[in-house]
Tab-separated table of C-alpha atoms in Angstrom:
chain	number	residue	atom	x	y	z
A	92	MET	CA	16.548	-62.244	-34.763
A	93	LYS	CA	15.460	-63.044	-31.230
A	94	LYS	CA	12.008	-63.254	-30.427
A	95	ILE	CA	10.769	-60.561	-27.931
A	96	ASN	CA	9.368	-61.672	-24.729
A	97	LYS	CA	5.494	-60.912	-24.686
A	98	TRP	CA	5.513	-60.172	-21.168
A	99	LEU	CA	8.200	-57.433	-21.569
A	100	LEU	CA	5.504	-55.857	-23.725
A	101	LEU	CA	2.893	-55.497	-21.100
A	102	PRO	CA	4.746	-52.945	-18.931
A	103	ILE	CA	5.660	-50.991	-21.991
A	104	THR	CA	2.211	-50.737	-23.481
A	105	PHE	CA	0.867	-49.820	-20.076
A	106	ILE	CA	3.308	-46.876	-19.910
A	107	ILE	CA	2.494	-45.756	-23.313
A	108	LEU	CA	-1.065	-45.583	-22.634
A	109	PHE	CA	-0.496	-43.868	-19.294
A	110	CYS	CA	1.725	-41.149	-21.057
A	111	VAL	CA	-1.030	-40.641	-23.894
A	112	GLY	CA	-3.899	-40.155	-21.156
A	113	CYS	CA	-1.013	-37.687	-19.641
A	114	SER	CA	-0.818	-35.527	-22.733
A	115	GLN	CA	-4.738	-35.035	-23.147
A	116	LYS	CA	-5.332	-31.368	-23.704
A	117	ASN	CA	-7.674	-29.568	-21.454
A	118	THR	CA	-9.521	-27.234	-23.663
A	119	ASN	CA	-12.411	-24.794	-22.940
A	120	PRO	CA	-15.576	-26.235	-24.360
A	121	VAL	CA	-17.455	-23.115	-23.916
A	122	LYS	CA	-18.017	-21.205	-26.937
A	123	LEU	CA	-17.387	-17.468	-26.236
A	124	PRO	CA	-19.491	-14.492	-27.500
A	125	ALA	CA	-18.091	-11.430	-29.266
A	126	PRO	CA	-17.934	-8.356	-27.210
A	127	ALA	CA	-21.480	-6.945	-26.547
A	128	THR	CA	-22.643	-4.441	-29.172
A	129	SER	CA	-26.442	-4.198	-28.292
A	130	TYR	CA	-27.960	-5.623	-25.066
A	131	GLN	CA	-31.629	-4.753	-24.011
A	132	GLU	CA	-31.428	-1.837	-26.495
A	133	ASN	CA	-35.119	-2.309	-27.584
A	134	SER	CA	-36.131	-2.227	-23.698
A	135	LEU	CA	-35.275	1.417	-23.492
A	136	ASP	CA	-35.312	4.467	-25.947
A	137	LEU	CA	-32.135	6.076	-24.950
A	138	LYS	CA	-31.416	8.890	-27.074
A	139	VAL	CA	-27.583	8.942	-27.427
A	140	LYS	CA	-25.170	7.692	-29.941
A	141	SER	CA	-23.780	4.864	-27.860
A	142	ALA	CA	-24.018	3.627	-24.039
A	143	VAL	CA	-23.230	1.012	-21.559
A	144	ALA	CA	-24.025	0.260	-18.100
A	145	PHE	CA	-22.340	-2.542	-15.942
A	146	ASP	CA	-21.427	-3.786	-12.310
A	147	LEU	CA	-17.965	-2.712	-11.698
A	148	LYS	CA	-17.187	-5.845	-9.755
A	149	ASN	CA	-18.031	-8.630	-12.019
A	150	GLY	CA	-18.275	-6.660	-15.187
A	151	GLN	CA	-21.799	-7.719	-15.862
A	152	ILE	CA	-23.435	-5.601	-18.576
A	153	PHE	CA	-27.152	-4.602	-18.061
A	154	TYR	CA	-27.508	-2.657	-21.134
A	155	ALA	CA	-25.404	-1.699	-24.333
A	156	LYS	CA	-26.482	0.528	-27.399
A	157	ASN	CA	-23.792	0.562	-30.366
A	158	ALA	CA	-21.396	-0.321	-27.379
A	159	THR	CA	-18.480	-1.453	-29.613
A	160	LYS	CA	-18.447	1.742	-32.220
A	161	LYS	CA	-15.986	4.173	-31.720
A	162	TYR	CA	-16.971	7.873	-31.256
A	163	PRO	CA	-15.374	11.131	-30.045
A	164	VAL	CA	-15.100	10.968	-26.240
A	165	ALA	CA	-13.945	14.585	-25.562
A	166	SER	CA	-13.143	15.242	-21.871
A	167	MET	CA	-13.875	11.646	-20.702
A	168	SER	CA	-10.162	11.093	-22.147
A	169	LYS	CA	-9.053	12.671	-18.892
A	170	LEU	CA	-9.778	9.632	-17.045
A	171	ILE	CA	-6.843	7.891	-18.914
A	172	THR	CA	-4.510	11.003	-17.763
A	173	ILE	CA	-5.628	10.535	-14.011
A	174	TYR	CA	-4.701	6.772	-14.100
A	175	LEU	CA	-1.165	7.511	-15.680
A	176	THR	CA	-0.735	10.502	-13.087
A	177	LEU	CA	-1.863	8.180	-10.273
A	178	GLN	CA	0.506	5.565	-11.669
A	179	ALA	CA	3.460	7.914	-11.686
A	180	ILE	CA	2.837	8.991	-8.071
A	181	LYS	CA	2.431	5.210	-7.027
A	182	ASP	CA	5.794	4.767	-8.852
A	183	GLY	CA	7.463	7.713	-7.207
A	184	LYS	CA	8.216	9.480	-10.372
A	185	ILE	CA	6.308	12.343	-9.342
A	186	SER	CA	4.604	13.736	-5.935
A	187	TRP	CA	1.595	15.547	-4.873
A	188	ASP	CA	3.308	18.496	-3.714
A	189	GLN	CA	5.676	18.663	-6.619
A	190	GLU	CA	5.166	22.080	-8.283
A	191	VAL	CA	5.159	22.361	-12.081
A	192	THR	CA	5.274	25.438	-14.265
A	193	PRO	CA	3.710	25.443	-17.748
A	194	ASP	CA	4.876	26.123	-21.192
A	195	LYS	CA	3.462	28.350	-24.023
A	196	ASP	CA	1.313	25.727	-25.731
A	197	ILE	CA	-0.359	25.156	-22.222
A	198	VAL	CA	-0.991	28.709	-21.536
A	199	SER	CA	-2.471	29.174	-25.144
A	200	VAL	CA	-5.173	26.593	-24.021
A	201	ALA	CA	-5.666	28.288	-20.946
A	202	ASN	CA	-6.109	31.571	-22.591
A	203	ASN	CA	-8.809	30.147	-24.870
A	204	GLN	CA	-12.086	31.261	-23.333
A	205	ASP	CA	-14.058	28.466	-25.384
A	206	PHE	CA	-12.365	25.773	-23.364
A	207	ALA	CA	-12.966	24.750	-19.661
A	208	ASN	CA	-9.663	25.745	-17.827
A	209	VAL	CA	-8.328	27.384	-14.625
A	210	ALA	CA	-6.454	30.030	-16.465
A	211	ILE	CA	-3.020	28.641	-15.863
A	212	LYS	CA	-0.476	31.707	-16.112
A	213	LEU	CA	3.204	31.644	-17.490
A	214	ASN	CA	6.025	31.712	-14.925
A	215	HIS	CA	3.414	30.526	-12.208
A	216	SER	CA	4.008	27.270	-10.526
A	217	TYR	CA	1.117	24.538	-9.496
A	218	THR	CA	1.512	21.383	-7.216
A	219	ILE	CA	0.244	18.003	-8.862
A	220	ARG	CA	-2.443	17.831	-6.318
A	221	GLN	CA	-4.171	21.135	-7.662
A	222	LEU	CA	-3.832	20.030	-11.367
A	223	TYR	CA	-5.559	16.750	-10.278
A	224	GLN	CA	-8.180	18.457	-8.445
A	225	ALA	CA	-8.813	20.949	-11.590
A	226	THR	CA	-8.687	18.240	-14.126
A	227	LEU	CA	-11.465	16.003	-12.283
A	228	ILE	CA	-13.537	18.796	-10.760
A	229	GLN	CA	-13.434	21.620	-13.362
A	230	SER	CA	-12.477	19.598	-16.213
A	231	ALA	CA	-9.671	21.925	-16.686
A	232	ASN	CA	-7.953	21.204	-20.159
A	233	ASP	CA	-4.609	23.324	-19.242
A	234	ALA	CA	-4.357	21.595	-15.918
A	235	ALA	CA	-4.707	18.014	-17.767
A	236	MET	CA	-1.814	19.117	-20.221
A	237	MET	CA	0.372	20.274	-16.901
A	238	LEU	CA	-0.147	16.777	-15.571
A	239	ALA	CA	1.083	15.211	-18.958
A	240	LYS	CA	4.196	17.622	-19.064
A	241	ALA	CA	4.974	16.496	-15.318
A	242	VAL	CA	4.579	12.675	-16.153
A	243	SER	CA	6.138	12.329	-19.638
A	244	GLY	CA	8.152	15.877	-20.290
A	245	ASN	CA	5.743	16.889	-23.062
A	246	GLN	CA	2.361	16.336	-24.551
A	247	GLN	CA	3.190	13.876	-27.459
A	248	LYS	CA	5.257	11.415	-25.348
A	249	PHE	CA	2.508	11.492	-22.945
A	250	VAL	CA	-0.105	10.705	-25.752
A	251	ILE	CA	1.936	7.842	-26.834
A	252	GLN	CA	2.077	6.661	-23.188
A	253	MET	CA	-1.793	6.753	-23.165
A	254	ARG	CA	-1.899	4.683	-26.268
A	255	GLU	CA	0.439	2.121	-24.718
A	256	LEU	CA	-1.641	1.905	-21.885
A	257	LEU	CA	-4.965	1.206	-23.707
A	258	LYS	CA	-3.276	-1.470	-25.634
A	259	SER	CA	-2.111	-3.331	-22.632
A	260	TRP	CA	-5.766	-3.302	-21.460
A	261	GLY	CA	-6.731	-4.937	-24.924
A	262	ILE	CA	-8.026	-1.572	-26.452
A	263	ASN	CA	-6.040	-1.862	-29.794
A	264	ASP	CA	-7.910	0.702	-31.925
A	265	ALA	CA	-8.441	3.568	-30.024
A	266	GLN	CA	-7.491	6.966	-31.641
A	267	ILE	CA	-5.758	9.148	-29.067
A	268	TYR	CA	-4.177	12.628	-29.756
A	269	THR	CA	-4.303	14.534	-26.506
A	270	PRO	CA	-4.536	14.140	-23.027
A	271	ASP	CA	-7.417	16.388	-22.599
A	272	GLY	CA	-9.783	15.505	-25.264
A	273	LEU	CA	-9.673	18.517	-27.177
A	274	PRO	CA	-8.833	18.361	-31.098
A	275	ASN	CA	-5.087	17.681	-32.013
A	276	TYR	CA	-4.579	21.294	-33.153
A	277	SER	CA	-5.062	22.523	-29.242
A	278	LEU	CA	-1.503	20.838	-28.682
A	279	GLY	CA	-0.015	23.794	-30.723
A	280	SER	CA	3.615	23.123	-31.691
A	281	GLN	CA	3.236	19.559	-29.925
A	282	LYS	CA	0.371	18.476	-32.138
A	283	PHE	CA	0.556	15.340	-34.299
A	284	THR	CA	1.362	16.007	-37.866
A	285	ASP	CA	-1.788	14.374	-39.224
A	286	ASN	CA	-5.302	15.425	-39.352
A	287	LYS	CA	-5.262	18.646	-37.164
A	288	MET	CA	-9.215	18.307	-36.361
A	289	ALA	CA	-8.697	14.798	-35.027
A	290	GLU	CA	-10.310	13.943	-31.840
A	291	ASN	CA	-9.725	10.925	-29.449
A	292	GLU	CA	-12.061	8.083	-30.057
A	293	LEU	CA	-13.009	5.193	-28.063
A	294	SER	CA	-16.412	2.951	-27.852
A	295	ALA	CA	-18.621	2.798	-24.763
A	296	ASN	CA	-17.119	-0.617	-23.987
A	297	ASP	CA	-13.667	0.831	-24.151
A	298	MET	CA	-14.470	3.700	-21.763
A	299	GLY	CA	-15.997	1.219	-19.575
A	300	ILE	CA	-12.604	-0.833	-19.760
A	301	VAL	CA	-10.818	2.305	-18.644
A	302	ILE	CA	-13.249	3.075	-15.757
A	303	GLN	CA	-12.734	-0.422	-14.474
A	304	HIS	CA	-8.908	0.067	-14.251
A	305	LEU	CA	-9.311	3.375	-12.914
A	306	LEU	CA	-11.744	2.497	-10.016
A	307	LYS	CA	-10.101	-1.017	-9.137
A	308	ASP	CA	-6.533	0.401	-9.240
A	309	TYR	CA	-7.284	3.720	-7.652
A	310	PRO	CA	-10.676	3.821	-5.876
A	311	GLN	CA	-9.544	6.964	-3.944
A	312	VAL	CA	-10.326	8.900	-7.240
A	313	ILE	CA	-14.272	9.050	-5.858
A	314	GLU	CA	-12.802	10.987	-3.123
A	315	THR	CA	-12.215	13.959	-5.636
A	316	THR	CA	-14.978	13.297	-8.454
A	317	LYS	CA	-17.672	13.678	-5.741
A	318	ILE	CA	-16.599	17.060	-5.001
A	319	ALA	CA	-19.161	19.771	-6.304
A	320	LYS	CA	-17.328	22.946	-5.614
A	321	LEU	CA	-13.637	23.773	-4.832
A	322	ASP	CA	-11.337	26.538	-4.544
A	323	PHE	CA	-8.213	26.788	-7.137
A	324	LYS	CA	-5.460	28.795	-5.516
A	325	ASP	CA	-3.216	30.847	-7.773
A	326	GLU	CA	-0.721	32.844	-5.818
A	327	ASN	CA	-2.953	35.827	-4.597
A	328	SER	CA	-6.031	34.871	-6.482
A	329	ASN	CA	-8.773	32.308	-5.872
A	330	PHE	CA	-11.063	30.646	-8.833
A	331	GLN	CA	-14.118	28.628	-7.860
A	332	MET	CA	-14.232	25.562	-9.579
A	333	GLN	CA	-17.563	23.767	-10.099
A	334	ASN	CA	-18.138	20.315	-11.156
A	335	TRP	CA	-19.506	19.676	-14.642
A	336	ASN	CA	-21.294	16.653	-13.286
A	337	TRP	CA	-24.423	18.167	-12.417
A	338	MET	CA	-25.775	14.923	-10.499
A	339	LEU	CA	-23.808	15.730	-7.543
A	340	PRO	CA	-25.523	16.955	-4.277
A	341	GLY	CA	-25.906	20.805	-4.586
A	342	LEU	CA	-25.739	21.087	-8.292
A	343	SER	CA	-28.955	21.381	-10.811
A	344	GLN	CA	-29.387	17.652	-11.672
A	345	TYR	CA	-29.159	16.180	-8.117
A	346	ASP	CA	-31.706	13.522	-7.295
A	347	ALA	CA	-31.482	11.683	-4.039
A	348	GLN	CA	-32.956	8.521	-6.182
A	349	PHE	CA	-29.410	8.574	-7.796
A	350	PRO	CA	-26.570	9.178	-5.441
A	351	VAL	CA	-24.037	9.460	-7.919
A	352	ASP	CA	-20.411	10.296	-6.764
A	353	GLY	CA	-18.526	10.339	-10.118
A	354	LEU	CA	-17.253	10.488	-12.709
A	355	LYS	CA	-16.675	12.549	-15.763
A	356	THR	CA	-18.193	14.666	-18.405
A	357	GLY	CA	-17.085	15.356	-21.961
A	358	THR	CA	-18.442	17.733	-24.372
A	359	THR	CA	-17.039	18.959	-28.063
A	360	ASP	CA	-18.991	19.755	-31.381
A	361	ALA	CA	-18.076	16.384	-32.617
A	362	ALA	CA	-18.747	14.289	-29.419
A	363	GLY	CA	-21.890	15.945	-28.394
A	364	ALA	CA	-22.527	15.599	-24.450
A	365	CYS	CA	-20.984	12.518	-22.959
A	366	PHE	CA	-21.077	11.340	-19.412
A	367	ALA	CA	-19.392	8.585	-17.266
A	368	GLY	CA	-21.475	8.148	-14.036
A	369	THR	CA	-21.168	5.916	-11.168
A	370	MET	CA	-23.095	5.155	-7.873
A	371	VAL	CA	-23.472	2.456	-5.377
A	372	LYS	CA	-26.768	0.409	-5.430
A	373	ASN	CA	-27.159	-2.335	-3.000
A	374	GLY	CA	-23.645	-2.311	-2.031
A	375	ARG	CA	-22.573	-2.844	-5.690
A	376	ARG	CA	-20.823	0.092	-7.823
A	377	ILE	CA	-22.598	0.743	-11.044
A	378	VAL	CA	-21.092	2.362	-14.000
A	379	THR	CA	-22.893	4.123	-16.950
A	380	VAL	CA	-21.425	5.586	-20.144
A	381	VAL	CA	-23.431	7.661	-22.394
A	382	MET	CA	-22.146	9.343	-25.545
A	383	GLY	CA	-23.320	11.500	-28.018
A	384	ALA	CA	-26.224	13.161	-26.241
A	385	LYS	CA	-28.146	15.910	-27.289
A	386	HIS	CA	-26.121	19.159	-26.566
A	387	VAL	CA	-28.016	22.462	-27.489
A	388	ASP	CA	-25.956	24.925	-25.300
A	389	SER	CA	-23.842	24.711	-22.207
A	390	SER	CA	-27.103	24.542	-20.003
A	391	ASP	CA	-28.470	21.520	-21.688
A	392	PRO	CA	-29.203	18.680	-19.029
A	393	SER	CA	-29.793	15.940	-21.996
A	394	ARG	CA	-26.855	13.686	-20.823
A	395	PHE	CA	-27.917	13.586	-17.149
A	396	ASP	CA	-31.628	12.938	-18.336
A	397	GLU	CA	-30.429	10.202	-20.382
A	398	THR	CA	-28.419	8.440	-17.445
A	399	LYS	CA	-31.149	8.950	-15.031
A	400	LYS	CA	-33.306	6.965	-17.631
A	401	LEU	CA	-30.568	4.181	-17.500
A	402	LEU	CA	-30.386	3.826	-13.980
A	403	THR	CA	-34.068	3.811	-13.671
A	404	PHE	CA	-34.069	0.863	-16.357
A	405	ILE	CA	-31.652	-0.967	-13.997
A	406	PHE	CA	-33.405	-0.355	-10.701
A	407	ASN	CA	-36.857	-1.490	-12.195
A	408	ASN	CA	-35.635	-4.706	-14.200
A	409	TYR	CA	-32.789	-6.029	-12.188
A	410	GLN	CA	-32.478	-7.550	-8.724
A	411	LEU	CA	-29.387	-8.420	-7.277
A	412	TYR	CA	-28.803	-12.161	-5.938
A	413	ILE	CA	-26.166	-13.415	-3.740
A	414	PHE	CA	-24.845	-17.172	-4.456
A	415	LYS	CA	-22.907	-18.447	-1.792
A	416	LYS	CA	-19.680	-19.981	-1.576
A	417	GLY	CA	-19.888	-23.809	-2.216
A	418	GLN	CA	-23.034	-23.304	-4.231
A	419	LYS	CA	-23.822	-25.131	-7.274
A	420	LEU	CA	-25.187	-23.026	-9.827
A	421	ASN	CA	-28.024	-23.834	-12.311
A	422	GLY	CA	-26.824	-25.248	-15.530
A	423	THR	CA	-23.661	-26.505	-14.338
A	424	ASN	CA	-22.901	-30.387	-15.208
A	425	THR	CA	-20.571	-32.649	-13.402
A	426	VAL	CA	-16.926	-32.749	-15.103
A	427	SER	CA	-14.347	-35.674	-15.330
A	428	VAL	CA	-11.639	-36.025	-12.989
A	429	LYS	CA	-8.453	-36.963	-14.463
A	430	SER	CA	-5.934	-39.070	-12.454
A	431	GLY	CA	-8.085	-39.089	-9.188
A	432	ARG	CA	-10.905	-39.919	-7.289
A	433	PRO	CA	-14.173	-39.696	-7.276
A	434	LYS	CA	-14.259	-39.718	-11.195
A	435	LYS	CA	-16.667	-37.100	-11.712
A	436	VAL	CA	-17.504	-33.883	-9.465
A	437	THR	CA	-19.533	-30.777	-9.927
A	438	PRO	CA	-17.904	-27.234	-9.947
A	439	VAL	CA	-19.266	-24.904	-7.408
A	440	LEU	CA	-18.675	-21.181	-6.677
A	441	GLN	CA	-15.313	-20.499	-5.008
A	442	GLU	CA	-16.697	-17.527	-3.388
A	443	ASP	CA	-19.863	-15.309	-2.659
A	444	ASN	CA	-21.010	-13.653	-5.759
A	445	GLY	CA	-23.819	-11.276	-6.480
A	446	VAL	CA	-25.522	-11.726	-9.996
A	447	TRP	CA	-28.082	-9.218	-11.367
A	448	LEU	CA	-31.210	-11.112	-12.961
A	449	ARG	CA	-34.158	-9.987	-14.765
A	450	ASN	CA	-37.468	-11.060	-13.808
A	451	ASN	CA	-37.672	-14.906	-14.501
A	452	GLN	CA	-34.007	-14.953	-15.659
A	453	LYS	CA	-32.065	-18.077	-14.572
A	454	LEU	CA	-28.459	-18.612	-14.830
A	455	GLN	CA	-27.004	-21.000	-17.320
A	456	MET	CA	-23.599	-21.687	-15.994
A	457	GLN	CA	-20.969	-23.980	-18.011
A	458	PHE	CA	-17.601	-25.066	-16.661
A	459	ASN	CA	-14.627	-23.809	-18.932
A	460	GLN	CA	-12.537	-27.235	-18.775
A	461	ASN	CA	-13.187	-30.601	-20.016
A	462	PHE	CA	-11.727	-32.072	-17.059
A	463	ILE	CA	-10.187	-31.506	-13.403
A	464	THR	CA	-6.843	-33.008	-12.930
A	465	ALA	CA	-5.852	-34.313	-9.446
A	466	PRO	CA	-5.059	-33.778	-6.800
A	467	VAL	CA	-7.245	-30.775	-5.788
A	468	ASN	CA	-8.115	-29.382	-2.489
A	469	LYS	CA	-11.541	-28.384	-1.563
A	470	GLY	CA	-11.875	-24.546	-2.085
A	471	GLU	CA	-8.916	-24.501	-4.512
A	472	LYS	CA	-9.615	-22.674	-7.955
A	473	VAL	CA	-10.254	-25.188	-10.493
A	474	GLY	CA	-11.424	-23.017	-13.473
A	475	THR	CA	-14.349	-20.455	-14.102
A	476	LEU	CA	-18.244	-20.854	-14.594
A	477	ILE	CA	-19.690	-18.843	-17.512
A	478	ASP	CA	-22.919	-17.966	-18.534
A	479	THR	CA	-22.615	-16.800	-22.486
A	480	SER	CA	-26.247	-15.358	-22.109
A	481	ILE	CA	-25.134	-12.494	-19.877
A	482	PRO	CA	-22.652	-10.126	-21.454
A	483	ALA	CA	-19.816	-8.494	-19.329
A	484	LEU	CA	-16.695	-6.395	-19.758
A	485	ASN	CA	-14.209	-9.080	-19.537
A	486	LYS	CA	-11.828	-11.246	-21.472
A	487	ASN	CA	-14.714	-13.715	-21.859
A	488	ASN	CA	-17.392	-11.049	-22.993
A	489	ALA	CA	-19.522	-12.956	-20.643
A	490	LEU	CA	-20.361	-13.480	-17.080
A	491	THR	CA	-17.482	-15.360	-15.524
A	492	LEU	CA	-17.414	-16.701	-11.774
A	493	PRO	CA	-14.472	-18.503	-10.285
A	494	ALA	CA	-15.162	-22.158	-9.539
A	495	THR	CA	-14.167	-24.732	-7.140
A	496	VAL	CA	-14.850	-28.293	-5.640
A	497	ASN	CA	-16.669	-29.239	-2.397
A	498	GLU	CA	-14.633	-31.940	-1.665
A	499	ASN	CA	-10.960	-33.025	-1.601
A	500	ILE	CA	-9.797	-34.808	-4.670
A	501	LYS	CA	-6.904	-37.384	-4.255
A	502	SER	CA	-4.639	-38.652	-6.929
A	503	ALA	CA	-5.362	-42.332	-7.792
A	504	ASN	CA	-2.394	-44.746	-7.565
A	505	PHE	CA	-0.553	-45.643	-10.773
A	506	PHE	CA	-2.448	-48.654	-11.975
A	507	SER	CA	-5.706	-47.125	-11.165
A	508	GLN	CA	-4.573	-44.192	-13.557
A	509	ILE	CA	-3.522	-46.878	-16.197
A	510	PHE	CA	-6.722	-48.775	-16.040
A	511	ASN	CA	-8.861	-45.603	-16.086
């Protein structure tokens, strides 16, 4: 056998080493937390079964109580129905001026004086716009069922669509039976065959995720949820709708300290009094969800009292700080550069970001990559900065901000990469 020239082995060795370096896996070194169940709960005596409050833009959680536990959500379910309606309009499947007529199951609900309705009548027709407004303002169950019929053809098909939508958002264990939040039996001949008393159940965090998608994808919904009163016209008659969100201007729980402009109430015997509220503070939209507040009778304001208490806690304990594009945040360490120069860089903010901090609280950001691979242009996203001590409604369950570098990183030449 001929001897192999040792000088031929040298370039082969270089190539092998280079390929091994190239195959190094870039993993996330940050240990991500579980979804927040409780956060600052002991700082506030909130008399509800569950709650969550967060910043809409970055998902940062201010407060959480039993936030991952599922409870009946009643008419807050209608926010999912509204999302699917707006999606169908956007996709051209239905239109605002399209007219819809009810079936007997819908009229049966409309005639039930124990339910919130606009008394939809058999053989009458109503536009999608009317039904959309009635669903959000009057919390009309008959109107929500009409929207479901318009979008999917019948109630069961629409509910299946609701379930699929939630799963696409990562909400895999929700219990959904109706488009309006009433018990399963209310669908009449279109009810599901299992427990007739079953109600829609989601956690406070789940409702927060629904609201994130609704307000980010269709922010125009606020233009309707902020309406306190509006006439519902049905041929020759008028019915004045009044918003069940009593924190709106002109209604009984209005307070100028809390300029709430949405979003949705919910009430059943099983759910108690629920309320998803929202308002803008310091240019940032804050969302609150309270579930299972006291409900002695239809005049009980407890859900709004608890919402005000929650907002007051946020205002008194958090301050908004704006961190600038290109800024290095506390806790961020240098990271190695692969196949480039310089050999180490410090990740910085890719864009201006607002973060709410409590008194004496400091950020402790970690970069979510083991290394950065060259080439990279200044300002290009290279990963994310994560603070696991601050919970958030996002896939990381923690405050997450986009990261970049403050300089151009060039690829090293072939031999430098081998020796590195």
